[in-house]
């Protein structure tokens, strides 16, 4: 059976070059980078090199602006809680959007319980934030605006530069979660103008368990955990050396292979066009202003979980939304915020392409998915059969004649 992996937004395979770079740090180069002896010093030097590679990948001015974490979630939490802790005497108002990853939403809502005030910016049917609402929501005590660079479920890319322009008029910090964009579209912190930015290694063909927070020089932030002096005390704890080394190499490869995203976008459009030929299928997210590898559709009259299991049996790995909420039976908060009904949101399918996706993979999906949808609709109590549709048309016709 053919196997097709179309869940690259959840995670990516480790690049062979990345793995090769990591392996010595499990065996020969095992020193603690905080140690002053040679074993430690030689590892510390390699961490500095990896930091430089990651900084170059997002065009950070200084390598010291990169703080390594255990992943995107910790980096998001560090940005939000760290700024809140540093600026609580200045203000206690934070602005975010209704479609953020739960690493951001839950962190912001946690601060509400500590006396902070939170404003959530709505989105339109394409998943784009309402900039006018955002502008009107800014207050004198607003200390942080955190808006994701692109949505992890529907792929819509947000106007971060415009968000920064609004924020800078009032001297407000801007954080963006760029976990889904780094390596897929240009991520340049100088061009974006953000103060804080989150990235993660396992989304760019690096190892799991390591991420980073970019903090622009001069931005006030405090650590939210306590321990040693690692990462300039902003993120203490012995470094995940192999992970950091792998992250640096993955960032380097991202720059070298960036042009592959054009081919990914072409395959994405082919897949979208093919899926939209199925009756009662709707694209979620902006048609063009979206991540090159993201396809998200709602398929009426079937249940998403049944669709995923059926596709898995055909060798196709897909998802219905964020991997972080895959165990939840609730419909996607992103799709609901975009105006979809609970039933339609339950029938969502996310297919995310990667650098290893081939034309044959897309052709196989466009052969299998319509067959699976047809089979499930025949079995589903949600489905309308042909006779029901004919009755509805007749009733509609009679009503019009009256």
CSV table of N, CA and C in Angstrom, one decimal, residues 134-259:
chain,number,residue,atom,x,y,z
A,134,UNK,N,-8.5,45.9,16.0
A,134,UNK,CA,-7.3,45.9,16.7
A,134,UNK,C,-6.9,47.3,17.1
A,135,UNK,N,-6.9,48.2,16.1
A,135,UNK,CA,-6.5,49.6,16.3
A,135,UNK,C,-7.4,50.2,17.4
A,136,UNK,N,-8.7,49.9,17.4
A,136,UNK,CA,-9.6,50.5,18.4
A,136,UNK,C,-9.5,49.9,19.7
A,137,UNK,N,-8.9,48.7,19.8
A,137,UNK,CA,-8.7,48.0,21.1
A,137,UNK,C,-7.5,48.4,21.9
A,138,UNK,N,-6.6,49.1,21.2
A,138,UNK,CA,-5.3,49.6,21.9
A,138,UNK,C,-5.7,50.6,22.9
A,139,UNK,N,-5.1,50.5,24.1
A,139,UNK,CA,-5.3,51.4,25.2
A,139,UNK,C,-4.0,51.9,25.8
A,140,UNK,N,-4.0,52.8,26.6
A,140,UNK,CA,-2.8,53.4,27.2
A,140,UNK,C,-2.1,52.4,28.1
A,141,UNK,N,-2.8,51.4,28.6
A,141,UNK,CA,-2.2,50.4,29.5
A,141,UNK,C,-1.9,49.0,28.7
A,142,UNK,N,-2.0,49.1,27.4
A,142,UNK,CA,-1.7,47.9,26.6
A,142,UNK,C,-0.2,47.7,26.6
A,143,UNK,N,0.2,46.5,27.0
A,143,UNK,CA,1.7,46.2,27.0
A,143,UNK,C,2.2,45.2,26.0
A,144,UNK,N,1.2,44.4,25.4
A,144,UNK,CA,1.7,43.4,24.5
A,144,UNK,C,0.5,43.1,23.5
A,145,UNK,N,0.9,42.9,22.2
A,145,UNK,CA,0.0,42.4,21.2
A,145,UNK,C,0.7,41.1,20.7
A,146,UNK,N,0.0,40.0,20.8
A,146,UNK,CA,0.5,38.7,20.3
A,146,UNK,C,-0.4,38.2,19.2
A,147,UNK,N,0.0,38.2,18.0
A,147,UNK,CA,-0.7,37.7,16.8
A,147,UNK,C,0.1,36.7,16.0
A,148,UNK,N,-0.4,35.5,15.7
A,148,UNK,CA,0.4,34.5,15.0
A,148,UNK,C,0.7,35.0,13.6
A,149,UNK,N,1.9,34.6,13.1
A,149,UNK,CA,2.3,35.0,11.7
A,149,UNK,C,1.4,34.3,10.7
A,150,UNK,N,1.1,33.1,10.9
A,150,UNK,CA,0.2,32.3,10.0
A,150,UNK,C,-0.5,31.3,10.8
A,151,UNK,N,-1.8,31.0,10.5
A,151,UNK,CA,-2.5,30.0,11.3
A,151,UNK,C,-2.1,28.6,11.0
A,152,UNK,N,-2.0,27.8,12.1
A,152,UNK,CA,-1.5,26.4,11.9
A,152,UNK,C,-2.6,25.5,11.3
A,153,UNK,N,-3.8,25.9,11.4
A,153,UNK,CA,-4.9,25.1,10.9
A,153,UNK,C,-5.3,25.4,9.4
A,154,UNK,N,-5.6,26.7,9.2
A,154,UNK,CA,-6.1,27.0,7.8
A,154,UNK,C,-5.0,27.7,7.0
A,155,UNK,N,-3.8,28.1,7.6
A,155,UNK,CA,-2.7,28.6,6.8
A,155,UNK,C,-2.8,30.0,6.4
A,156,UNK,N,-3.8,30.8,6.8
A,156,UNK,CA,-3.9,32.2,6.5
A,156,UNK,C,-2.7,33.0,7.1
A,157,UNK,N,-2.1,33.8,6.3
A,157,UNK,CA,-1.0,34.6,6.7
A,157,UNK,C,-1.5,36.0,7.2
A,158,UNK,N,-1.1,36.4,8.4
A,158,UNK,CA,-1.6,37.6,9.0
A,158,UNK,C,-0.7,38.8,8.6
A,159,UNK,N,-1.3,40.0,8.6
A,159,UNK,CA,-0.6,41.2,8.3
A,159,UNK,C,0.2,41.8,9.4
A,160,UNK,N,1.3,41.1,9.8
A,160,UNK,CA,2.1,41.4,11.0
A,160,UNK,C,2.7,42.8,10.9
A,161,UNK,N,3.2,43.2,9.7
A,161,UNK,CA,3.8,44.5,9.6
A,161,UNK,C,2.8,45.6,9.9
A,162,UNK,N,1.5,45.4,9.5
A,162,UNK,CA,0.5,46.4,9.9
A,162,UNK,C,0.2,46.4,11.4
A,163,UNK,N,0.3,45.2,12.0
A,163,UNK,CA,0.1,45.1,13.4
A,163,UNK,C,1.2,45.9,14.1
A,164,UNK,N,2.4,45.7,13.7
A,164,UNK,CA,3.5,46.4,14.3
A,164,UNK,C,3.4,47.9,14.1
A,165,UNK,N,2.9,48.4,13.0
A,165,UNK,CA,2.7,49.8,12.8
A,165,UNK,C,1.8,50.4,13.8
A,166,UNK,N,0.7,49.7,14.0
A,166,UNK,CA,-0.3,50.1,15.0
A,166,UNK,C,0.3,50.1,16.4
A,167,UNK,N,1.0,49.1,16.7
A,167,UNK,CA,1.6,49.0,18.1
A,167,UNK,C,2.7,50.0,18.3
A,168,UNK,N,3.5,50.3,17.3
A,168,UNK,CA,4.6,51.2,17.6
A,168,UNK,C,4.2,52.7,17.8
A,169,UNK,N,3.0,53.0,17.3
A,169,UNK,CA,2.5,54.3,17.6
A,169,UNK,C,2.2,54.6,19.1
A,170,UNK,N,2.1,53.5,19.8
A,170,UNK,CA,1.8,53.6,21.2
A,170,UNK,C,2.9,52.9,22.1
A,171,UNK,N,4.0,52.5,21.4
A,171,UNK,CA,5.1,51.9,22.1
A,171,UNK,C,4.8,50.6,22.7
A,172,UNK,N,4.0,49.8,22.0
A,172,UNK,CA,3.6,48.5,22.6
A,172,UNK,C,4.4,47.4,21.9
A,173,UNK,N,4.8,46.4,22.7
A,173,UNK,CA,5.6,45.2,22.2
A,173,UNK,C,4.7,44.4,21.3
A,174,UNK,N,5.3,43.8,20.3
A,174,UNK,CA,4.5,42.8,19.4
A,174,UNK,C,5.3,41.5,19.4
A,175,UNK,N,4.5,40.4,19.8
A,175,UNK,CA,5.0,39.0,19.7
A,175,UNK,C,4.3,38.3,18.6
A,176,UNK,N,5.0,37.5,17.8
A,176,UNK,CA,4.3,36.7,16.8
A,176,UNK,C,4.8,35.3,16.9
A,177,UNK,N,3.9,34.3,16.8
A,177,UNK,CA,4.2,32.9,16.7
A,177,UNK,C,4.5,32.6,15.3
A,178,UNK,N,5.8,32.3,14.9
A,178,UNK,CA,6.1,32.0,13.5
A,178,UNK,C,6.5,30.6,13.4
A,179,UNK,N,6.0,29.7,14.2
A,179,UNK,CA,6.3,28.3,14.2
A,179,UNK,C,5.9,27.7,12.8
A,180,UNK,N,4.8,28.1,12.2
A,180,UNK,CA,4.4,27.6,11.0
A,180,UNK,C,5.0,28.3,9.8
A,181,UNK,N,5.5,29.5,9.9
A,181,UNK,CA,6.0,30.2,8.8
A,181,UNK,C,7.5,30.0,8.6
A,182,UNK,N,8.3,29.9,9.6
A,182,UNK,CA,9.7,29.8,9.5
A,182,UNK,C,10.1,28.6,8.6
A,183,UNK,N,10.8,28.9,7.5
A,183,UNK,CA,11.1,27.8,6.5
A,183,UNK,C,10.2,27.7,5.4
A,184,UNK,N,9.0,28.3,5.5
A,184,UNK,CA,7.9,28.1,4.5
A,184,UNK,C,7.7,29.4,3.7
A,185,UNK,N,7.8,30.6,4.4
A,185,UNK,CA,7.7,31.9,3.8
A,185,UNK,C,8.8,32.7,4.4
A,186,UNK,N,9.2,33.8,3.8
A,186,UNK,CA,10.3,34.6,4.5
A,186,UNK,C,9.9,35.1,5.9
A,187,UNK,N,10.8,34.9,6.8
A,187,UNK,CA,10.7,35.3,8.2
A,187,UNK,C,11.9,36.2,8.5
A,188,UNK,N,11.7,37.5,8.4
A,188,UNK,CA,12.7,38.5,8.6
A,188,UNK,C,12.3,39.4,9.8
A,189,UNK,N,12.9,39.3,10.9
A,189,UNK,CA,12.5,40.1,12.1
A,189,UNK,C,12.7,41.6,11.9
A,190,UNK,N,13.7,41.9,11.0
A,190,UNK,CA,13.9,43.4,10.7
A,190,UNK,C,12.8,43.9,9.9
A,191,UNK,N,12.4,43.1,8.9
A,191,UNK,CA,11.3,43.6,8.0
A,191,UNK,C,10.0,43.6,8.7
A,192,UNK,N,9.7,42.6,9.5
A,192,UNK,CA,8.4,42.5,10.2
A,192,UNK,C,8.4,43.5,11.3
A,193,UNK,N,9.5,43.8,12.0
A,193,UNK,CA,9.6,44.8,13.0
A,193,UNK,C,9.1,44.3,14.4
A,194,UNK,N,8.9,43.0,14.6
A,194,UNK,CA,8.4,42.5,15.8
A,194,UNK,C,9.5,42.5,16.9
A,195,UNK,N,9.0,42.5,18.2
A,195,UNK,CA,9.9,42.5,19.3
A,195,UNK,C,10.3,41.1,19.8
A,196,UNK,N,9.3,40.2,19.6
A,196,UNK,CA,9.5,38.8,20.0
A,196,UNK,C,8.9,37.9,19.0
A,197,UNK,N,9.6,36.8,18.7
A,197,UNK,CA,9.1,35.8,17.7
A,197,UNK,C,9.5,34.4,18.1
A,198,UNK,N,8.5,33.5,17.9
A,198,UNK,CA,8.6,32.1,18.3
A,198,UNK,C,8.9,31.2,17.1
A,199,UNK,N,9.8,30.3,17.2
A,199,UNK,CA,10.1,29.3,16.2
A,199,UNK,C,10.4,27.9,16.8
A,200,UNK,N,10.2,26.9,16.0
A,200,UNK,CA,10.4,25.5,16.5
A,200,UNK,C,11.2,24.7,15.5
A,201,UNK,N,12.0,23.8,16.0
A,201,UNK,CA,12.9,23.0,15.2
A,201,UNK,C,12.2,21.9,14.4
A,202,UNK,N,11.2,21.2,15.0
A,202,UNK,CA,10.6,20.1,14.4
A,202,UNK,C,9.7,20.4,13.3
A,203,UNK,N,9.4,21.7,13.1
A,203,UNK,CA,8.6,22.1,11.9
A,203,UNK,C,9.4,22.3,10.7
A,204,UNK,N,10.8,22.4,10.9
A,204,UNK,CA,11.7,22.7,9.7
A,204,UNK,C,12.7,21.5,9.5
A,205,UNK,N,12.2,20.3,9.8
A,205,UNK,CA,13.0,19.1,9.5
A,205,UNK,C,14.2,19.0,10.5
A,206,UNK,N,13.9,19.5,11.7
A,206,UNK,CA,14.9,19.4,12.8
A,206,UNK,C,14.3,18.5,13.9
A,207,UNK,N,15.0,18.3,15.0
A,207,UNK,CA,14.5,17.4,16.1
A,207,UNK,C,13.3,18.0,16.9
A,208,UNK,N,12.6,17.2,17.5
A,208,UNK,CA,11.5,17.6,18.5
A,208,UNK,C,12.2,18.0,19.8
A,209,UNK,N,11.5,18.8,20.6
A,209,UNK,CA,11.9,19.2,21.9
A,209,UNK,C,12.9,20.3,22.0
A,210,UNK,N,12.9,21.1,20.9
A,210,UNK,CA,13.8,22.3,20.9
A,210,UNK,C,13.1,23.4,20.1
A,211,UNK,N,13.1,24.6,20.6
A,211,UNK,CA,12.6,25.8,19.9
A,211,UNK,C,13.4,27.0,20.3
A,212,UNK,N,12.9,28.2,20.0
A,212,UNK,CA,13.6,29.4,20.3
A,212,UNK,C,12.7,30.6,20.4
A,213,UNK,N,13.0,31.5,21.2
A,213,UNK,CA,12.3,32.8,21.2
A,213,UNK,C,13.3,33.9,20.9
A,214,UNK,N,13.0,34.6,19.8
A,214,UNK,CA,13.8,35.8,19.5
A,214,UNK,C,13.3,37.0,20.3
A,215,UNK,N,14.2,37.7,21.0
A,215,UNK,CA,13.9,38.8,21.8
A,215,UNK,C,14.8,40.0,21.3
A,216,UNK,N,14.1,41.0,20.7
A,216,UNK,CA,14.9,42.1,20.1
A,216,UNK,C,15.7,42.8,21.3
A,217,UNK,N,16.9,43.2,21.0
A,217,UNK,CA,17.7,43.8,22.0
A,217,UNK,C,17.0,45.1,22.5
A,218,UNK,N,17.0,45.2,23.8
A,218,UNK,CA,16.3,46.3,24.5
A,218,UNK,C,14.9,46.0,25.0
A,219,UNK,N,14.3,44.9,24.5
A,219,UNK,CA,13.0,44.5,24.9
A,219,UNK,C,13.0,44.0,26.4
A,220,UNK,N,12.1,44.5,27.2
A,220,UNK,CA,12.1,44.2,28.6
A,220,UNK,C,11.4,42.8,28.8
A,221,UNK,N,12.0,41.9,29.3
A,221,UNK,CA,11.4,40.5,29.6
A,221,UNK,C,12.1,39.9,30.8
A,222,UNK,N,11.4,39.2,31.5
A,222,UNK,CA,11.9,38.5,32.7
A,222,UNK,C,11.7,37.0,32.5
A,223,UNK,N,12.7,36.2,33.1
A,223,UNK,CA,12.5,34.7,33.1
A,223,UNK,C,11.3,34.3,33.9
A,224,UNK,N,10.7,33.2,33.5
A,224,UNK,CA,9.6,32.7,34.3
A,224,UNK,C,9.9,31.3,35.0
A,225,UNK,N,11.1,30.9,34.9
A,225,UNK,CA,11.6,29.8,35.6
A,225,UNK,C,12.9,30.1,36.3
A,226,UNK,N,13.3,29.3,37.2
A,226,UNK,CA,14.5,29.7,38.0
A,226,UNK,C,15.5,28.5,38.1
A,227,UNK,N,16.7,28.8,38.1
A,227,UNK,CA,17.8,27.8,38.2
A,227,UNK,C,19.1,28.4,37.9
A,228,UNK,N,19.8,27.9,36.9
A,228,UNK,CA,21.2,28.3,36.7
A,228,UNK,C,21.2,29.6,35.8
A,229,UNK,N,22.4,29.8,35.2
A,229,UNK,CA,22.6,31.0,34.4
A,229,UNK,C,22.5,30.8,32.9
A,230,UNK,N,22.0,29.6,32.5
A,230,UNK,CA,21.9,29.4,31.1
A,230,UNK,C,21.0,30.4,30.4
A,231,UNK,N,21.2,30.6,29.1
A,231,UNK,CA,20.4,31.5,28.3
A,231,UNK,C,20.2,32.9,29.0
A,232,UNK,N,21.3,33.3,29.6
A,232,UNK,CA,21.4,34.6,30.3
A,232,UNK,C,20.3,34.7,31.3
A,233,UNK,N,20.0,33.6,32.0
A,233,UNK,CA,19.0,33.5,33.1
A,233,UNK,C,17.6,33.7,32.6
A,234,UNK,N,17.4,33.9,31.3
A,234,UNK,CA,16.0,34.1,30.8
A,234,UNK,C,15.3,32.7,30.7
A,235,UNK,N,16.1,31.7,30.4
A,235,UNK,CA,15.6,30.3,30.3
A,235,UNK,C,16.7,29.4,30.9
A,236,UNK,N,16.7,29.3,32.2
A,236,UNK,CA,17.7,28.5,32.9
A,236,UNK,C,17.5,27.0,32.7
A,237,UNK,N,18.5,26.2,32.9
A,237,UNK,CA,18.4,24.8,32.7
A,237,UNK,C,19.5,24.3,31.7
A,238,UNK,N,20.0,23.1,32.0
A,238,UNK,CA,21.1,22.6,31.1
A,238,UNK,C,20.5,22.4,29.7
A,239,UNK,N,21.3,22.9,28.7
A,239,UNK,CA,20.8,23.0,27.4
A,239,UNK,C,20.6,21.6,26.8
A,240,UNK,N,19.7,21.5,25.9
A,240,UNK,CA,19.5,20.3,25.1
A,240,UNK,C,20.5,20.4,23.9
A,241,UNK,N,21.7,20.0,24.2
A,241,UNK,CA,22.8,20.2,23.2
A,241,UNK,C,22.5,19.6,21.8
A,242,UNK,N,22.2,18.2,21.8
A,242,UNK,CA,22.0,17.7,20.4
A,242,UNK,C,20.8,18.4,19.7
A,243,UNK,N,19.8,18.7,20.4
A,243,UNK,CA,18.7,19.4,19.8
A,243,UNK,C,19.0,20.8,19.3
A,244,UNK,N,19.8,21.5,20.0
A,244,UNK,CA,20.2,22.9,19.6
A,244,UNK,C,21.1,22.8,18.4
A,245,UNK,N,22.0,21.8,18.4
A,245,UNK,CA,22.9,21.6,17.2
A,245,UNK,C,22.1,21.3,16.0
A,246,UNK,N,21.1,20.4,16.2
A,246,UNK,CA,20.2,20.0,15.1
A,246,UNK,C,19.4,21.2,14.6
A,247,UNK,N,18.9,22.0,15.5
A,247,UNK,CA,18.1,23.2,15.2
A,247,UNK,C,18.9,24.1,14.3
A,248,UNK,N,20.2,24.4,14.7
A,248,UNK,CA,21.0,25.2,13.9
A,248,UNK,C,21.2,24.7,12.5
A,249,UNK,N,21.5,23.4,12.4
A,249,UNK,CA,21.7,22.8,11.0
A,249,UNK,C,20.4,22.9,10.2
A,250,UNK,N,19.3,22.6,10.8
A,250,UNK,CA,18.0,22.7,10.1
A,250,UNK,C,17.7,24.1,9.6
A,251,UNK,N,18.0,25.1,10.4
A,251,UNK,CA,17.8,26.5,10.0
A,251,UNK,C,18.7,26.8,8.8
A,252,UNK,N,19.9,26.3,8.8
A,252,UNK,CA,20.9,26.6,7.7
A,252,UNK,C,20.3,25.9,6.4
A,253,UNK,N,19.8,24.7,6.5
A,253,UNK,CA,19.3,24.0,5.4
A,253,UNK,C,18.0,24.7,4.8
A,254,UNK,N,17.2,25.3,5.8
A,254,UNK,CA,16.0,26.0,5.3
A,254,UNK,C,16.4,27.1,4.4
A,255,UNK,N,17.4,27.9,4.7
A,255,UNK,CA,17.9,29.0,3.8
A,255,UNK,C,18.3,28.4,2.4
A,256,UNK,N,19.1,27.3,2.5
A,256,UNK,CA,19.6,26.8,1.2
A,256,UNK,C,18.6,26.2,0.3
A,257,UNK,N,17.5,25.7,0.9
A,257,UNK,CA,16.5,24.9,0.1
A,257,UNK,C,15.1,25.7,0.0
A,258,UNK,N,15.2,27.0,0.3
A,258,UNK,CA,13.9,27.8,0.4
A,258,UNK,C,13.1,27.8,-0.9
A,259,UNK,N,13.8,27.7,-2.0
A,259,UNK,CA,13.1,27.8,-3.3
A,259,UNK,C,12.2,26.6,-3.6
